[in-house]
PDB file of C-alpha atoms in Angstrom:
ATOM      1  CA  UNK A  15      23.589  12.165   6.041  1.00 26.00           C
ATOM      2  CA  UNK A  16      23.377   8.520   5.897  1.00 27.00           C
ATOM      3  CA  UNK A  17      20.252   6.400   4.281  1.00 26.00           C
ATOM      4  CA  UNK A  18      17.095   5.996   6.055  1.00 30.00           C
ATOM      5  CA  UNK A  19      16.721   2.157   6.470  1.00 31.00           C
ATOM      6  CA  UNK A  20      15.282   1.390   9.911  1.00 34.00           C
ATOM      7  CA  UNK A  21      14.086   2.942  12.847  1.00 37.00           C
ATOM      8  CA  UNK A  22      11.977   3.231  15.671  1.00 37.00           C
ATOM      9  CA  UNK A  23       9.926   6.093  16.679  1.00 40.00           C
ATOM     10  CA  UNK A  24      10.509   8.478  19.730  1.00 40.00           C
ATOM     11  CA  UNK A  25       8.343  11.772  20.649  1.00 40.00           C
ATOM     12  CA  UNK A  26      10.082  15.109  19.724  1.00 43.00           C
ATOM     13  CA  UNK A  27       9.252  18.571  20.568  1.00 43.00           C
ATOM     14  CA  UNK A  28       6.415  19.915  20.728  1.00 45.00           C
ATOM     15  CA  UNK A  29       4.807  16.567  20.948  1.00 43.00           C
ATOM     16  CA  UNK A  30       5.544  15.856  17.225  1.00 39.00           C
ATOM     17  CA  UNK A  31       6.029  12.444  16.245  1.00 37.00           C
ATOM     18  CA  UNK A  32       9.600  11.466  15.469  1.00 36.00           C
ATOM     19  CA  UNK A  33      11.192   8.861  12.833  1.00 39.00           C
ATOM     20  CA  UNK A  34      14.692   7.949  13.822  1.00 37.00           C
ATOM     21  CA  UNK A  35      16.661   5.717  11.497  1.00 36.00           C
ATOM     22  CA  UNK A  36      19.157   3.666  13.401  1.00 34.00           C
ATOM     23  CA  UNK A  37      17.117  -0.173  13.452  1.00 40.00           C
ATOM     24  CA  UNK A  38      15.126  -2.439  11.174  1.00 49.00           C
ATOM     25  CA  UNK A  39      12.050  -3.532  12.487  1.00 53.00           C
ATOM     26  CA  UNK A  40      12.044  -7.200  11.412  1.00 57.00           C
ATOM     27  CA  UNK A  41       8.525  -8.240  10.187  1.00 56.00           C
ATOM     28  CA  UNK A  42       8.596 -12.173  10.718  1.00 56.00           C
ATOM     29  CA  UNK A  43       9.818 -12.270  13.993  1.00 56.00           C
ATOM     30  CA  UNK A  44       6.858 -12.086  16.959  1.00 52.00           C
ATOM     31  CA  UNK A  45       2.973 -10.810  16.112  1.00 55.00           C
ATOM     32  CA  UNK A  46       4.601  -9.523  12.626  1.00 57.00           C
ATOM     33  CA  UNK A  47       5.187 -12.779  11.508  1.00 62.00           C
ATOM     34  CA  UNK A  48       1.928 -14.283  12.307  1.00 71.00           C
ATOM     35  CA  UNK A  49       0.132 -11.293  11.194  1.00 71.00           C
ATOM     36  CA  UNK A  50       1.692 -11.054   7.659  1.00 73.00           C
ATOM     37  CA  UNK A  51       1.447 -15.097   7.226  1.00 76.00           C
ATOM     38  CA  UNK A  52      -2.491 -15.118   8.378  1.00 78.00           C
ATOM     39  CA  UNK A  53      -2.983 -11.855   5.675  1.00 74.00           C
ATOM     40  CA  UNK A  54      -0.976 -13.843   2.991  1.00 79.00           C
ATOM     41  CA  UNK A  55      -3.399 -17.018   3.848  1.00 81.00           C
ATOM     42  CA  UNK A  56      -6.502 -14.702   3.612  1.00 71.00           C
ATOM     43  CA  UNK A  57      -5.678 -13.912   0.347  1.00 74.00           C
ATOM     44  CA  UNK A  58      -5.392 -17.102  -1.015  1.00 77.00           C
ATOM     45  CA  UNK A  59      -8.472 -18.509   0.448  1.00 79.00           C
ATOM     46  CA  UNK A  60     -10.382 -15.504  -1.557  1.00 72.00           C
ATOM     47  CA  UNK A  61      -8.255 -16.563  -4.851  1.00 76.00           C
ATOM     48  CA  UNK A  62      -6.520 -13.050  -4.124  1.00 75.00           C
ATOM     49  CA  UNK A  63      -2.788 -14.336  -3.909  1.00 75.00           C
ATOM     50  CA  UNK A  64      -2.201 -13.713  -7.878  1.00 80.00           C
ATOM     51  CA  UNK A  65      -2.972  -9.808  -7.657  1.00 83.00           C
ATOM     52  CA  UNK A  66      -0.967  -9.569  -4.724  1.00 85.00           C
ATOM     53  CA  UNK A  67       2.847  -9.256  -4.342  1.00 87.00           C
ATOM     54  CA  UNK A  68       5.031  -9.062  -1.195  1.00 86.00           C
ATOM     55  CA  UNK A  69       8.709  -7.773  -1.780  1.00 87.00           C
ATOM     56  CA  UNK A  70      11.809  -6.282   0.015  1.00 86.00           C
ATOM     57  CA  UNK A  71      13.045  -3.555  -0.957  1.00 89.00           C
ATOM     58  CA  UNK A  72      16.179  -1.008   0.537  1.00 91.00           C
ATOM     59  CA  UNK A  73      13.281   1.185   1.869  1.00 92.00           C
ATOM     60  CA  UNK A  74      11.481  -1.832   4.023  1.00 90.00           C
ATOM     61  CA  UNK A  75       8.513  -4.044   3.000  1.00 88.00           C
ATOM     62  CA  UNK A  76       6.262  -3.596  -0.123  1.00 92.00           C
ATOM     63  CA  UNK A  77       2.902  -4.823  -0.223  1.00 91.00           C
ATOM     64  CA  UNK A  78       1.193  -4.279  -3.066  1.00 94.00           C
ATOM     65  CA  UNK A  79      -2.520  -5.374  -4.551  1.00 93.00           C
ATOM     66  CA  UNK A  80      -3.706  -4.475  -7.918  1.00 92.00           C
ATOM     67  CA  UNK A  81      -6.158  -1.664  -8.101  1.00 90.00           C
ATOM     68  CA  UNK A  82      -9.254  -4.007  -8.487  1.00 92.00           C
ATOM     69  CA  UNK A  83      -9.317  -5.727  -5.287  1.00 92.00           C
ATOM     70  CA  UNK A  84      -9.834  -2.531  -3.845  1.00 95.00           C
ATOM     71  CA  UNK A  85     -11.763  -0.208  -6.161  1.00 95.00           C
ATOM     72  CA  UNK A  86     -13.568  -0.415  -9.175  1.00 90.00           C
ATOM     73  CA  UNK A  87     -13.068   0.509 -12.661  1.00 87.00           C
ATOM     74  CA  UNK A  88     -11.727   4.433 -12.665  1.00 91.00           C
ATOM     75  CA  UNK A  89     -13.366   5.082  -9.087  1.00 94.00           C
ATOM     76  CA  UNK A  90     -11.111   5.699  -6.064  1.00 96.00           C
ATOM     77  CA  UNK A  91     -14.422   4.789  -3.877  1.00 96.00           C
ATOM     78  CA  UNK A  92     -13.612   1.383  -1.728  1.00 97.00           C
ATOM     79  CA  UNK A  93     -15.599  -1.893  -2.482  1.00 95.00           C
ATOM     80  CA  UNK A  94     -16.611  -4.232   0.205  1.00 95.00           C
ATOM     81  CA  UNK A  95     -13.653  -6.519  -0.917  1.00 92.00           C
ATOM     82  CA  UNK A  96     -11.301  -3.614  -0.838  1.00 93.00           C
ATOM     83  CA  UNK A  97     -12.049  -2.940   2.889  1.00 95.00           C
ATOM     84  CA  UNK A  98     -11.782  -6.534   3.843  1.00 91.00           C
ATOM     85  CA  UNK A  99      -8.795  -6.685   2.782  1.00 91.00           C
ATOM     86  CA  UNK A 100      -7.452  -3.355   4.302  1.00 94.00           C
ATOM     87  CA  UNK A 101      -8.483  -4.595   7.072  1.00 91.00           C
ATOM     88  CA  UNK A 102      -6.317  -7.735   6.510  1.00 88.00           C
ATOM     89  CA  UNK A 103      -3.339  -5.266   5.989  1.00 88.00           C
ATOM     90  CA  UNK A 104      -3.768  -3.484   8.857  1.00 90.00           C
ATOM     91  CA  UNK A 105      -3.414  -6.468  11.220  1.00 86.00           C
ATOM     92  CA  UNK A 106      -0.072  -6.734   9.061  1.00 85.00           C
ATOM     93  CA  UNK A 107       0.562  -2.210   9.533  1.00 86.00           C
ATOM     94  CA  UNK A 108       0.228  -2.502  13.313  1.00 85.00           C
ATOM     95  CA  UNK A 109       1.765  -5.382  14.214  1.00 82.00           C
ATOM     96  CA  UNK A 110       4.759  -4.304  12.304  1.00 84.00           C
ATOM     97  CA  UNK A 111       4.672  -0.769  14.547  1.00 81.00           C
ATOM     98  CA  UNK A 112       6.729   1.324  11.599  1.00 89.00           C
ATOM     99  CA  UNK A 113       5.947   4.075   9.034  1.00 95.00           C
ATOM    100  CA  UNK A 114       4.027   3.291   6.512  1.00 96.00           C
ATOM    101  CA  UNK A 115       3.568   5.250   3.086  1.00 98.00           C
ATOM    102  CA  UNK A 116       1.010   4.315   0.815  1.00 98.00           C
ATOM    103  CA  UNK A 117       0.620   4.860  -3.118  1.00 98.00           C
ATOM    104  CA  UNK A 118      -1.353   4.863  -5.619  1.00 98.00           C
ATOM    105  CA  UNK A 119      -0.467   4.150  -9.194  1.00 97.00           C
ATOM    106  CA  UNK A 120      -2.657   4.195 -12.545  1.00 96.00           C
ATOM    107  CA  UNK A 121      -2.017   2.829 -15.639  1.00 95.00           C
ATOM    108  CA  UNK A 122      -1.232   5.013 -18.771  1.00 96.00           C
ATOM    109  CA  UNK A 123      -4.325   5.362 -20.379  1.00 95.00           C
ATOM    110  CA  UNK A 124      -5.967   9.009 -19.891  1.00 95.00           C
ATOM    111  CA  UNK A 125      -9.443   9.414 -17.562  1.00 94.00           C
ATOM    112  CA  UNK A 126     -11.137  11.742 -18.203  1.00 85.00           C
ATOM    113  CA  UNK A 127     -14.240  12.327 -15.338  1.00 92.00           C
ATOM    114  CA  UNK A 128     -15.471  15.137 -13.751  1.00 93.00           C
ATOM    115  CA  UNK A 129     -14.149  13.707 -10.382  1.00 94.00           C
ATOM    116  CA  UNK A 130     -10.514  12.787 -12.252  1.00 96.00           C
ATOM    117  CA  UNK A 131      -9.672  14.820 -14.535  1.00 95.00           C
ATOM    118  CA  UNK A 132      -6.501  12.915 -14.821  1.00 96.00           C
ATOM    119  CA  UNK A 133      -5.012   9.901 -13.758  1.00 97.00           C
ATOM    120  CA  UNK A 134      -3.056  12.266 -11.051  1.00 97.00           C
ATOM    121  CA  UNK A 135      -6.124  12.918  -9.278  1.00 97.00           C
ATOM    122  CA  UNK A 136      -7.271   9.437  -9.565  1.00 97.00           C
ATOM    123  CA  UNK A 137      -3.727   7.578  -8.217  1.00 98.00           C
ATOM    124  CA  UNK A 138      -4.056  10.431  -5.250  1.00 98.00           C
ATOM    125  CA  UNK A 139      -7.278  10.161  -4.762  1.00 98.00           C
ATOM    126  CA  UNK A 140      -6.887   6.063  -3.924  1.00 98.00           C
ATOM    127  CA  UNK A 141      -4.107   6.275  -1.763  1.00 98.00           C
ATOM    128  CA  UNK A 142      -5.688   9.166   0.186  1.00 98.00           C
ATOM    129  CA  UNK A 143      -8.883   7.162   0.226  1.00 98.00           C
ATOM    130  CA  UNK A 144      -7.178   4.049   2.090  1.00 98.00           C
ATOM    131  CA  UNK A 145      -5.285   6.044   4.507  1.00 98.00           C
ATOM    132  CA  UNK A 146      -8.575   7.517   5.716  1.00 98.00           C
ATOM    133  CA  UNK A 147      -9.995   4.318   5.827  1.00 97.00           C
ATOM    134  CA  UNK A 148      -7.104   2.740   7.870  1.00 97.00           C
ATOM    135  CA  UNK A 149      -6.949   5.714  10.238  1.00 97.00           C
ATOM    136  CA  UNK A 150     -10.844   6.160  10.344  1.00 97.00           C
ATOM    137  CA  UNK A 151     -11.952   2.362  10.764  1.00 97.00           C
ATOM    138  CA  UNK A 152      -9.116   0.576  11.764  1.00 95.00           C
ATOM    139  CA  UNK A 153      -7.621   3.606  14.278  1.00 95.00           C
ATOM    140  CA  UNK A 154      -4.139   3.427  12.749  1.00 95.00           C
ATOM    141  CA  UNK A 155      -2.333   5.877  14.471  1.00 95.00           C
ATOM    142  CA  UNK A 156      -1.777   8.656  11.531  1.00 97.00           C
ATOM    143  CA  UNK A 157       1.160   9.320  12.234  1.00 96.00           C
ATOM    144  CA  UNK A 158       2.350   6.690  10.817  1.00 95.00           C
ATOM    145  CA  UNK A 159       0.926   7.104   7.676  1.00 97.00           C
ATOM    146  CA  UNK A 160       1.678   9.007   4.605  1.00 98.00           C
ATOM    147  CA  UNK A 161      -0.253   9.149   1.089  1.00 98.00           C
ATOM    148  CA  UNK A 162       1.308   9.765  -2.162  1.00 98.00           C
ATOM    149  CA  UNK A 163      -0.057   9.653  -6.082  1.00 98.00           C
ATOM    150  CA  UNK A 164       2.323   8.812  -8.742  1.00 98.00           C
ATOM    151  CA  UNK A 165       0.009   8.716 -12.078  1.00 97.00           C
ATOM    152  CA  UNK A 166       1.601   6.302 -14.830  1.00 97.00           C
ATOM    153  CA  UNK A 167       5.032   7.131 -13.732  1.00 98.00           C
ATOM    154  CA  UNK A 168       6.031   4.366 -12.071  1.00 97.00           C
ATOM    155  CA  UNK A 169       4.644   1.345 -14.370  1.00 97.00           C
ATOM    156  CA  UNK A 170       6.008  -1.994 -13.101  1.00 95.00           C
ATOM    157  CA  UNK A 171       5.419  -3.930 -16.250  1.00 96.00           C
ATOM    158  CA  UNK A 172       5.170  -2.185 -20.148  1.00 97.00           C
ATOM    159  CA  UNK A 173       1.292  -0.981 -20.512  1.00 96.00           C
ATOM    160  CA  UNK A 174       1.161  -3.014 -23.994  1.00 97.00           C
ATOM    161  CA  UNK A 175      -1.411  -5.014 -23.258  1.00 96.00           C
ATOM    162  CA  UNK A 176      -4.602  -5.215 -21.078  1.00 94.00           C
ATOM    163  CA  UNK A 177      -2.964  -8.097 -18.554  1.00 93.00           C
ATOM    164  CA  UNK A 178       0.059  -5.156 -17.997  1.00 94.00           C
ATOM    165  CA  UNK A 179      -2.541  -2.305 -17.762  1.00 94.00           C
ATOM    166  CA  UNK A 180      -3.880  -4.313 -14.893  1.00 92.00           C
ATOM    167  CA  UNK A 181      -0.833  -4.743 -13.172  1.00 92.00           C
ATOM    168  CA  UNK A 182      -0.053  -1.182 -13.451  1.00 95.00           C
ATOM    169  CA  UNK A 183      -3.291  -0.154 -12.001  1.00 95.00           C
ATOM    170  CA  UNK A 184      -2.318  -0.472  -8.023  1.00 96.00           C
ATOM    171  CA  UNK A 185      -2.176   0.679  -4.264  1.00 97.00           C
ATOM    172  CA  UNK A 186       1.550  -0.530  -2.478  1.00 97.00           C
ATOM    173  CA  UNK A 187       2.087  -0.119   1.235  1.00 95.00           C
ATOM    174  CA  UNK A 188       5.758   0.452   2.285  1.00 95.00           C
ATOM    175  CA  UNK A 189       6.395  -0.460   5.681  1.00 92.00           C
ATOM    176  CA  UNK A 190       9.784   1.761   5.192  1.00 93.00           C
ATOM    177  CA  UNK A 191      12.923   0.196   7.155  1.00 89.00           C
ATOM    178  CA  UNK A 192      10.498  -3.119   7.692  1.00 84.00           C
ATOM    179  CA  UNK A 193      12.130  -6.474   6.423  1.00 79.00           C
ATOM    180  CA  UNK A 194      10.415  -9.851   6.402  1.00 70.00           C
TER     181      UNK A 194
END
């Protein structure tokens, strides 16, 4: 079986939604394009752009904003900011018409809540909480849409320092077998 790195969708059996693997969608050609350069813009006229990083990867496009422009301090509850700029990202999700798997990611130190009792819950908890927001104010179709928690397991910088916790602390959208 050969590595999923593209596709395009097609209706299976049953009338379940199929991912086939055979294309790239490629993100900065058409409405992509525009979409994804008027989203970066938006976040630099709200001083955004520095908690926000756009990379390629072999799986598609990764967006991915620190944890504090969308939620506050060891809450998976939405601010105002955090839906504007879903809401940014979704002009970016549609236009670019592929699957689109979002996670959540904490940093290593422990929570301990009654809502979170670990940093598990929490890191599901926030990607869960922006899928329903995408599908339930924005009308992405869900079936393109996936949620997934990975704790402190994935830390993209050392957690040594407060600046790195930060960094760690973060929701990325993959916009798998999307290129820009």
């Amino acid at each position: 079986m050969g590595k999923m790195l593209g596709g395009s969708s097609s209706s299976g059996g049953g009338g379940v939604q199929m991912w086939t693997y055979a294309n790239r969608y490629n993100l900065s050609e058409g409405k992509g394009g525009e979409s994804l350069r008027e989203f970066e813009e938006m976040m630099r006229e709200t001083d955004l752009d520095q908690q926000m990083e756009i990379s390629v990867t072999e799986e598609g496009t990764r967006i991915t904003l620190e944890g504090e422009v969308l939620f506050g301090s060891g809450s998976a509850g939405l601010t105002q900011q955090g839906c504007e700029v879903l809401d940014g990202i979704e002009t970016v999700i549609g236009a670019a018409d592929a699957p689109v798997r979002i996670e959540g990611h904490t940093d290593d130190l422990p929570i301990h809540s009654e809502a979170y009792p670990s940093n598990w819950e929490l890191s599901t908890a926030r990607a869960v909480n922006v899928l329903r927001y995408l599908i339930e104010e924005r009308a992405t179709p869900p079936e393109r849409l996936s949620a997934e928690g990975f704790s402190d397991t994935r830390p993209r910088v050392p957690n040594d320092s407060e600046k790195n916790r930060a960094k760690n602390r973060r929701v990325s959208f993959v916009l798998l077998g999307c290129v820009i």
